[in-house]
Short mmCIF file of C-alpha atoms and ligand atoms in Angstrom, two decimals:
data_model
loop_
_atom_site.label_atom_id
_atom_site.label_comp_id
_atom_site.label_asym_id
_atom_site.label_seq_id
_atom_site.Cartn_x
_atom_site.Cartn_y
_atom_site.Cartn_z
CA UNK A 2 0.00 0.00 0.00
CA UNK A 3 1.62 3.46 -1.05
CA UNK A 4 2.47 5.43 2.04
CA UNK A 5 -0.69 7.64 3.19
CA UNK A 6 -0.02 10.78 5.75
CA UNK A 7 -3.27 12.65 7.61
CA UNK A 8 -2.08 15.28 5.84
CA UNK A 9 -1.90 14.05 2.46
CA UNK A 10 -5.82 13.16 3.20
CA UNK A 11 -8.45 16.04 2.45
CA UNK A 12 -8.75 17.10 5.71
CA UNK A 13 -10.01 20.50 7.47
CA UNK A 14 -7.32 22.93 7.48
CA UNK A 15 -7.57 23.85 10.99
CA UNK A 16 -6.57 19.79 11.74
CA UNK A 17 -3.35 19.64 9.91
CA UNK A 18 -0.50 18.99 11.57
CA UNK A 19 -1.95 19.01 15.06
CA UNK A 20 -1.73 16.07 17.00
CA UNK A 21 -4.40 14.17 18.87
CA UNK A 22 -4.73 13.83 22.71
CA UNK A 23 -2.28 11.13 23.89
CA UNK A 24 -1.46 10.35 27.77
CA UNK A 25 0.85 7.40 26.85
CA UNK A 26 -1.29 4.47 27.50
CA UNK A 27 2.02 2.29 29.01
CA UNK A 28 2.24 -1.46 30.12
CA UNK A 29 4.53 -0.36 33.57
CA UNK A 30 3.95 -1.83 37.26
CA UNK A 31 2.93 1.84 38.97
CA UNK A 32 0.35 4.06 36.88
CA UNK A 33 0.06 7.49 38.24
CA UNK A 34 -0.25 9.51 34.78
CA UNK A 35 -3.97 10.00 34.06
CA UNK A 36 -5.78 11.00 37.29
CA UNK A 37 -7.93 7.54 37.86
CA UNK A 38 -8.86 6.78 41.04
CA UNK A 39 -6.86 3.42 42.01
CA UNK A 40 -9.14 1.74 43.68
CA UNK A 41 -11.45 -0.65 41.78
CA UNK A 42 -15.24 -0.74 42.20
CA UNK A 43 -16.40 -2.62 45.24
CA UNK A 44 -17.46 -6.09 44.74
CA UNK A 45 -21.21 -5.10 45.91
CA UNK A 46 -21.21 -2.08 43.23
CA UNK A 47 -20.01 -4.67 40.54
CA UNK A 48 -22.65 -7.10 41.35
CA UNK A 49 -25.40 -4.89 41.20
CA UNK A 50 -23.93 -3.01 38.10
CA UNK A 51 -24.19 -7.12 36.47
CA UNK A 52 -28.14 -7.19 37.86
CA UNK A 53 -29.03 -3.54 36.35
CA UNK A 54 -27.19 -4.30 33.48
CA UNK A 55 -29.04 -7.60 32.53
CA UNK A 56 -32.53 -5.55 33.19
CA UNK A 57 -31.04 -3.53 30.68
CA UNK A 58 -30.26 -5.84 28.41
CA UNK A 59 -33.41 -7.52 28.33
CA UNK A 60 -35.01 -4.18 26.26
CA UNK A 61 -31.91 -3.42 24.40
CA UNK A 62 -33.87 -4.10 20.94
CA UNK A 63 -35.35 -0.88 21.39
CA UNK A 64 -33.31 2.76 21.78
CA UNK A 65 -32.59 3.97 25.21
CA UNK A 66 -34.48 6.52 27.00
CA UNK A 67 -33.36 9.61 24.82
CA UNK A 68 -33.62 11.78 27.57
CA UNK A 69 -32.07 9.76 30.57
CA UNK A 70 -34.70 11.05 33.02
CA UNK A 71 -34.12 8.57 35.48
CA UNK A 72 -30.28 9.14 35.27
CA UNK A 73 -30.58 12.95 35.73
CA UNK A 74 -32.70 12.80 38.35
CA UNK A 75 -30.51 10.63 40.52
CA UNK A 76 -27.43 12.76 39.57
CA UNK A 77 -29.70 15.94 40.70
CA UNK A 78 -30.26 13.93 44.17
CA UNK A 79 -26.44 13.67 44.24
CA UNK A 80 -25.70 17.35 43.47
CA UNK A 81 -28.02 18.52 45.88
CA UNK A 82 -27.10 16.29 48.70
CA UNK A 83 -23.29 16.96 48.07
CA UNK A 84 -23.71 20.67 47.35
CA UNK A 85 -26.98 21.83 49.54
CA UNK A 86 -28.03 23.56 46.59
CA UNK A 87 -31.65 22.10 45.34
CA UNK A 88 -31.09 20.77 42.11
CA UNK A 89 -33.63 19.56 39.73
CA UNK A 90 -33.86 17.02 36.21
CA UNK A 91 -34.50 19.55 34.72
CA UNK A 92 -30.93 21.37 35.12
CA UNK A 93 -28.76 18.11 34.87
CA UNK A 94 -28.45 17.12 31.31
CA UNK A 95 -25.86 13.68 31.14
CA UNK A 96 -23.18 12.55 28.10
CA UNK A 97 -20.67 10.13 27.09
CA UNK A 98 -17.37 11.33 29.66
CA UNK A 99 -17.71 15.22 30.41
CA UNK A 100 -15.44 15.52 27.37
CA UNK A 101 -18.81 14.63 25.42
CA UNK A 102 -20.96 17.09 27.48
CA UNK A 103 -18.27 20.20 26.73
CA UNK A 104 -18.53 18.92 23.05
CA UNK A 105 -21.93 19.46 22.53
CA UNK A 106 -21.63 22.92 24.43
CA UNK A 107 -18.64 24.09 22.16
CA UNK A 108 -21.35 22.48 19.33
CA UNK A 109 -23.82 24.81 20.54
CA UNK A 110 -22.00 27.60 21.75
CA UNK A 111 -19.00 27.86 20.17
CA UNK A 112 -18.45 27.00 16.29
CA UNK A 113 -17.34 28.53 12.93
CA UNK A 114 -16.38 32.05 13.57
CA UNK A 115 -16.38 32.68 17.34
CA UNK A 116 -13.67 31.61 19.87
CA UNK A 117 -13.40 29.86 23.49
CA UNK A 118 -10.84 30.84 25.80
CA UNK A 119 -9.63 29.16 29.38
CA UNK A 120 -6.59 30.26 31.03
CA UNK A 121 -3.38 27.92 30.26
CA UNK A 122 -2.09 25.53 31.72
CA UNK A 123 -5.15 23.65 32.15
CA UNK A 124 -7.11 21.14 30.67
CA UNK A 125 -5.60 20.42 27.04
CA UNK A 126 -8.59 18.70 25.63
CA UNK A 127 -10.98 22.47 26.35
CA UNK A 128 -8.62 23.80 23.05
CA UNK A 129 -8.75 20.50 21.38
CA UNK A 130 -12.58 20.41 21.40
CA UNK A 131 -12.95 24.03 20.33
CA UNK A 132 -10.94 23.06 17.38
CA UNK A 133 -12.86 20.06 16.54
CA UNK A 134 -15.89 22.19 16.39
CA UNK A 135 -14.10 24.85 14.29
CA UNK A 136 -14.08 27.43 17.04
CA UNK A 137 -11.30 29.59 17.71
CA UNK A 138 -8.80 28.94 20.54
CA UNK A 139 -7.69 31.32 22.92
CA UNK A 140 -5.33 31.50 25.65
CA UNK A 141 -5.59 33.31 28.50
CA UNK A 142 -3.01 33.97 31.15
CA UNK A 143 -2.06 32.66 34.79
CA UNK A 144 0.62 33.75 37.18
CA UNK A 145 3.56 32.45 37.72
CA UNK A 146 2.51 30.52 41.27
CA UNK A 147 -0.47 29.28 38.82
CA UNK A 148 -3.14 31.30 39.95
CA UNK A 149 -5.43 33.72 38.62
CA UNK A 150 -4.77 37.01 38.44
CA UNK A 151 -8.30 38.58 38.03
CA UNK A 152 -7.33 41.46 36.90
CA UNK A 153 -5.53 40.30 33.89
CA UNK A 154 -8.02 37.54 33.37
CA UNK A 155 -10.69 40.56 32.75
CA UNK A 156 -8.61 42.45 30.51
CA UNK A 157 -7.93 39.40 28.16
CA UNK A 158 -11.89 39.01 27.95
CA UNK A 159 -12.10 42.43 27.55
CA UNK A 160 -9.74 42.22 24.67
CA UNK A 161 -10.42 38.62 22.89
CA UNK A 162 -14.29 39.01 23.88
CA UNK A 163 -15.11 35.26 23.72
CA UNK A 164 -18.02 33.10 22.87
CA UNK A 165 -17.39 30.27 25.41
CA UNK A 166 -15.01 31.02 28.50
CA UNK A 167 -13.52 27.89 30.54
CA UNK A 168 -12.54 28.15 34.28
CA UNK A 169 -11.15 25.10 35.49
CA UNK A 170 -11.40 24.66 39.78
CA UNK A 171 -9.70 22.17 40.90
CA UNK A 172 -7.76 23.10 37.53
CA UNK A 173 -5.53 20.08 35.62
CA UNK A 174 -2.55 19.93 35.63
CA UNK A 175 -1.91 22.22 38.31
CA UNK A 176 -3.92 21.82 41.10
CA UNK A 177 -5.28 25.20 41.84
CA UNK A 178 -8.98 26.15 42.73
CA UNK A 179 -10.67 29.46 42.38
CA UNK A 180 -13.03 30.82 44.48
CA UNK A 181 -16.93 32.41 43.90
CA UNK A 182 -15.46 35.91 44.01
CA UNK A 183 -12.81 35.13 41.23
CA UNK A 184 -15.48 33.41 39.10
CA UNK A 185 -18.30 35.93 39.60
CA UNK A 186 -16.03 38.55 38.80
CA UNK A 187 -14.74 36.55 35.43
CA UNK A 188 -18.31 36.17 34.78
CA UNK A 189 -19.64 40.00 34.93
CA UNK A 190 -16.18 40.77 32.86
CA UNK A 191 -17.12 38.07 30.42
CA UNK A 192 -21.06 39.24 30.08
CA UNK A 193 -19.61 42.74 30.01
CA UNK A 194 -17.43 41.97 26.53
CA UNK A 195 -20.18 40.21 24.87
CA UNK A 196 -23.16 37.52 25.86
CA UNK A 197 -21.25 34.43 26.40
CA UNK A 198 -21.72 31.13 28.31
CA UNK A 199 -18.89 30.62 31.06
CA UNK A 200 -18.28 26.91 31.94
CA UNK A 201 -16.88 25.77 35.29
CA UNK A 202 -15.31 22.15 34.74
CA UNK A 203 -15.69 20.74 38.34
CA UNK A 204 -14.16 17.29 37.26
CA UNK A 205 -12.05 17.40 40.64
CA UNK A 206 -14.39 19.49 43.28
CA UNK A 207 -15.21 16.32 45.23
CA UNK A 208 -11.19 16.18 45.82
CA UNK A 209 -11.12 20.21 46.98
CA UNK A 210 -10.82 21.80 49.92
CA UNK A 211 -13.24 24.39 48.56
CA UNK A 212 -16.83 24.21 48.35
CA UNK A 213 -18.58 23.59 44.68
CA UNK A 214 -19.19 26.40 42.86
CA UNK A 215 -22.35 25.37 41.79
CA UNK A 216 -24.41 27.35 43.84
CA UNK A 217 -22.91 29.98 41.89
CA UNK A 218 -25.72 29.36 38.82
CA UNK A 219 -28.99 30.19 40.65
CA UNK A 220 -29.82 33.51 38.32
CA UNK A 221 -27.28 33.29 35.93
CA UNK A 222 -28.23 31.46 32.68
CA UNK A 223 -24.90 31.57 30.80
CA UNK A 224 -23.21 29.50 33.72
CA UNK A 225 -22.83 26.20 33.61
CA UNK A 226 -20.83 23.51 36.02
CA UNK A 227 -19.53 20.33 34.37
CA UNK A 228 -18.80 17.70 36.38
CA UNK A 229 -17.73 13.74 35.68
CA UNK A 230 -17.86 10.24 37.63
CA UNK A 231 -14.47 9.71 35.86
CA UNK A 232 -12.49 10.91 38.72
CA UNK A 233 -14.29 10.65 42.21
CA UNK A 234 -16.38 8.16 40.94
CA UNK A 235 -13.97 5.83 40.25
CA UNK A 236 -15.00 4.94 36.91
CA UNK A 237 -13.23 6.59 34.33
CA UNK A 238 -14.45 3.15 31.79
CA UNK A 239 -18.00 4.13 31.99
CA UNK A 240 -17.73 7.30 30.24
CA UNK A 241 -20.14 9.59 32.15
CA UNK A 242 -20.25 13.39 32.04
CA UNK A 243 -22.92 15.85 33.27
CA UNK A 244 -23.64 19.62 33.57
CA UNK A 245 -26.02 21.89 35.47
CA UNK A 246 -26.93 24.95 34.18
CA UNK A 247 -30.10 27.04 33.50
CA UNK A 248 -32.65 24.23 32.24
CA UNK A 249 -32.99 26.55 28.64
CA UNK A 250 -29.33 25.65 28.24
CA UNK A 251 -30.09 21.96 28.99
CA UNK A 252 -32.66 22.45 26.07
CA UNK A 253 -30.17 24.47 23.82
CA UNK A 254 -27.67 21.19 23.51
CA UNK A 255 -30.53 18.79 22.74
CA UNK A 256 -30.23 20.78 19.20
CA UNK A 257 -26.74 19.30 18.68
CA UNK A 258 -26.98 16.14 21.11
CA UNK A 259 -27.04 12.46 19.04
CA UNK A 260 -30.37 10.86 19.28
CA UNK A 261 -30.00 7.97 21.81
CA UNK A 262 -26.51 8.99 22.52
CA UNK A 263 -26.10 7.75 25.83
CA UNK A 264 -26.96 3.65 25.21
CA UNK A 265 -29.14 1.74 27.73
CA UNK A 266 -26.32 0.10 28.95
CA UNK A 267 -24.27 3.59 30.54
CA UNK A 268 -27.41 4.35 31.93
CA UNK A 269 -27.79 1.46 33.44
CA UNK A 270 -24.47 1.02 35.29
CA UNK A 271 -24.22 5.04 35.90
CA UNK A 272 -27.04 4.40 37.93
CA UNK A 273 -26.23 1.69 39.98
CA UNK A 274 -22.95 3.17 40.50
CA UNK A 275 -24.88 6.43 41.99
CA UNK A 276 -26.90 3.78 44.35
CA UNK A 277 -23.25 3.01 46.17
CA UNK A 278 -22.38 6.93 46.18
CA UNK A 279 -21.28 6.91 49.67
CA UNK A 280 -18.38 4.24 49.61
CA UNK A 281 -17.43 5.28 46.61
CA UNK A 282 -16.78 9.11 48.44
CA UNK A 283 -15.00 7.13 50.94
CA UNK A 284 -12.41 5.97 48.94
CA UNK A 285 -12.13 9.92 47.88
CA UNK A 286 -11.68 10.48 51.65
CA UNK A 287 -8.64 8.07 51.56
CA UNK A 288 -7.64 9.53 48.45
CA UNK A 289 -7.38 13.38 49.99
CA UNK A 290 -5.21 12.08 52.51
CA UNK A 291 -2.66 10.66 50.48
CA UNK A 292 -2.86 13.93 48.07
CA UNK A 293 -1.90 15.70 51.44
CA UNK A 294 0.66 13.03 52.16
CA UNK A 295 2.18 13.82 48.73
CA UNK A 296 2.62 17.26 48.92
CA UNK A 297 4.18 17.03 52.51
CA UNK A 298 7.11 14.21 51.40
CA UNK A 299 7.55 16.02 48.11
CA UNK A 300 8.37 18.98 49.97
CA UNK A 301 10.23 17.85 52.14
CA UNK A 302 12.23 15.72 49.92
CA UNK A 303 13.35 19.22 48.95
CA UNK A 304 10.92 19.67 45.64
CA UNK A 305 8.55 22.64 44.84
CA UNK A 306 5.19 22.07 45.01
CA UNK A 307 1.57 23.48 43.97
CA UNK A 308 -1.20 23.44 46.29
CA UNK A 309 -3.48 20.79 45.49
CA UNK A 310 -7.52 20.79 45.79
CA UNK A 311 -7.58 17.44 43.83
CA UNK A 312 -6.55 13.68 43.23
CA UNK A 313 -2.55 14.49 42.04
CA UNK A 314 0.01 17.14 42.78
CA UNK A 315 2.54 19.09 40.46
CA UNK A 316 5.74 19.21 41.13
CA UNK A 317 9.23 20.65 40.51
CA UNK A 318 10.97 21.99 39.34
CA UNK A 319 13.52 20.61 37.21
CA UNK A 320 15.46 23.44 34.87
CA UNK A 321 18.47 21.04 34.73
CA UNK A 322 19.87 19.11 31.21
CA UNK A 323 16.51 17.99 29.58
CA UNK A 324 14.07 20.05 31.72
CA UNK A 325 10.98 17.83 33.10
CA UNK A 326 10.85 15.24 30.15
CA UNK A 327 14.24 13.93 31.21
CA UNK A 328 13.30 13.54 34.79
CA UNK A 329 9.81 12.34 33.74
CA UNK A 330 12.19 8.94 31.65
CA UNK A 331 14.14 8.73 35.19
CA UNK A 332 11.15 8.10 37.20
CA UNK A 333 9.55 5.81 34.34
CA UNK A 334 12.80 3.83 34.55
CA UNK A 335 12.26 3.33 38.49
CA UNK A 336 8.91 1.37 37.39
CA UNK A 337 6.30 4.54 37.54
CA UNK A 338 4.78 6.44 35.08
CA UNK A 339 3.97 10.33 35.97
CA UNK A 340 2.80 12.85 33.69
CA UNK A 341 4.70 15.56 31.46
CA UNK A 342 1.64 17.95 30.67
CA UNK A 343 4.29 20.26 28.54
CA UNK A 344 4.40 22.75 31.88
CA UNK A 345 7.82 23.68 31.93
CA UNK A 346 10.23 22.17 34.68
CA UNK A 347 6.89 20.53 36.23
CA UNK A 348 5.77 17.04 36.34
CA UNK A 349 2.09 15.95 37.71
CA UNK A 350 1.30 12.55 39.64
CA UNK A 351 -1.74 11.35 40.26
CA UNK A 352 -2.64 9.99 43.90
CA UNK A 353 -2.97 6.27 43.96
CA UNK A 354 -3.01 3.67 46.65
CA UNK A 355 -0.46 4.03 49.87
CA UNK A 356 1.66 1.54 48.39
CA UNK A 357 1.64 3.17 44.58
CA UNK A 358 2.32 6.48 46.62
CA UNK A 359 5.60 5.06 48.13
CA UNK A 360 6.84 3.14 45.80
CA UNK A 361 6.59 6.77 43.81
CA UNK A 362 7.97 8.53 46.56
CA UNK A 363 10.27 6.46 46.37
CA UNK A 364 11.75 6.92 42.80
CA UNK A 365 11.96 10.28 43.37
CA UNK A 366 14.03 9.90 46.46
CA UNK A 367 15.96 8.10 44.39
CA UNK A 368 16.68 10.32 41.99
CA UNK A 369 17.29 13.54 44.16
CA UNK A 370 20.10 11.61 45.58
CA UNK A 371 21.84 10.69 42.49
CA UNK A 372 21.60 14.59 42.09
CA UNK A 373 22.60 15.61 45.05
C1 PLP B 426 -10.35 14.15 33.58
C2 PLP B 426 -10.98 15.47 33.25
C3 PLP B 426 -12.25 15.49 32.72
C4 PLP B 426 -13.00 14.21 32.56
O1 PLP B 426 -13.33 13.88 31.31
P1 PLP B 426 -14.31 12.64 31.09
O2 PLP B 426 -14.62 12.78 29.66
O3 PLP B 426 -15.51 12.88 31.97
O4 PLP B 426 -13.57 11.41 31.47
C5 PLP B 426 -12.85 16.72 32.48
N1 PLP B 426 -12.21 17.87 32.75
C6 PLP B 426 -10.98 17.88 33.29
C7 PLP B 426 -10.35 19.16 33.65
C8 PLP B 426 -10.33 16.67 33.52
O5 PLP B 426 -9.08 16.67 34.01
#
């Protein structure tokens, strides 16, 4: 077969020569690179996903509840309970992973000819989704301890004026959460530029120390919070992504939304995962501690370290002979594989079990002392 490139394929110019998202999907003993929660489902959980599951499967020659009322109600339940903010169906729409959900809002809200902005580093896959849907990318700035700087947050709205603004609390890869001052005041200065829908991607709150910002969309249509059951959950296989917003914006997507996108089966198991909701926060429990454990033997093993309100910690810094990459190859030659987001002289790695933690931990110590 003659030798076919992507780019030698009619393709949209806006694709060309970008490359798709890629955590290295690697066969080593200690997997801290992509934020899952280490512990498996309980056996209970797995049995009763098996029972819902074959109730499911005994209708699956006809389409799946198109709406997923059942499914958004018992997420509503959740968000209420965990936030004390009443939440109804009629606010919670659901998708395929709450890269799926942000799709169909760039879909909506975004497209040919207007532009989405978040403020970098963050969340890759927010500018890789605006590109897939043809809008324009923009990057907006952060300080230098990560933060953000509200002030020059504001003026870059004021000057780019976008269509769809991301804030990302916990944000990935670095940890940081805002707070309801910083994202009502990014708010006002994004309605002040031009109408625009502001989404808060919440994929890490239950990690935080802070307080869901959910609340934070009682009388403001053009927020929305996007959360997943990828992270806290536990179970980043399912693929299950919601939002809550304004119920007209839960309408809006339903003009861009695949019929029957979210199969009987995802429903099914989503749901009997969100019957075991309290052990499953449990583990999240034992999950904040070790995030806390992390940051305290990181620093004192001498490294620099963000604050952390979720499941993994960044670290640093390493401006030496090869910057973070090379250091990132050291550790992944001691057995365990961390993540190089691109931030320079940072690395990120993800909480896992006690013994994941220090076997981590210990690689690093390692490493410092061949330095040193
Ligand atoms: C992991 C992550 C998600 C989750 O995506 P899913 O499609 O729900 O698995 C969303 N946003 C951020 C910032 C993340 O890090």
């Amino acid at each position: 077969m003659t030798d076919v490139r992507i780019d030698d394929l009619p393709i949209r110019d806006e694709l060309r020569g970008k490359s798709p998202y890629g955590a290295p999907q690697l066969d080593v003993p200690v997997r801290l690179n992509t934020n899952e929660n280490p512990y498996p489902l309980p056996e209970p959980l797995v049995e009763r996903i098996a029972e819902r599951v074959r109730e499911a499967a005994r209708e699956l020659n006809r389409y799946p509840d198109r709406d997923a009322v059942e499914l958004r109600t018992e997420l509503a339940r959740y968000l209420t309970r965990t936030t004390g903010h009443e939440v109804g169906m009629s606010q919670v729409w659901a998708a395929n992973g709450s890269n799926e959900v942000l799709q169909q809002l760039l879909q909506t809200f975004g497209g040919p000819g207007r532009i989405a902005m978040g403020f970098e580093p963050s969340y890759s896959m927010h500018g890789l989704i605006s590109r897939g849907t043809g809008t324009g990318w923009i990057s907006g700035p952060r300080r230098d301890d990560f933060g953000l700087d509200v002030a020059a947050a504001a003026d870059a709205i004021a000057r780019h004026r976008p269509d769809v603004l991301f804030i990302t609390s916990p944000n990935n890869p670095t940890g940081t959460a805002v707070d309801a001052d910083t994202v009502l005041a990014l708010y006002e200065a994004a309605q002040a530029a031009k109408p625009s829908l502001v989404v808060v991607d919440e994929a890490y709150v239950e990690f935080s120390h802070r307080p869901s910002l959910l609340p934070l969309i009682e009388g403001r249509p053009h927020l929305v919070i996007s959360r997943t059951m990828s992270k806290a959950f536990g179970a980043a296989g399912l693929r299950l992504g919601y939002l809550a917003a304004h119920p007209a914006v839960v309408d809006a997507v339903q003009l861009v939304r695949l019929p029957y996108h979210l199969s009987a089966v995802t429903q099914a198991t989503a749901l009997a995962a969100l019957e075991h909701t309290d052990t499953l926060l449990g583990y999240v429990e034992h999950l904040k501690s070790e995030r806390d454990r992390l940051v305290a033997e990181l620093r004192a093993i001498g490294y620099e370290v963000t604050e952390s309100d979720a499941n993994f910690v960044q670290f640093g810094r390493f401006d030496g002979e090869g910057g973070a990459h090379a250091v990132w190859r050291k550790i992944l030659d001691h057995g365990v594989l961390v993540r190089d987001n691109g931030v320079p002289g940072r690395l990120r790695v993800t909480a896992g079990t006690p013994e994941e933690n220090d076997a981590f931990l210990d690689a690093v110590r390692a490493l410092k002392k061949e330095h040193s």
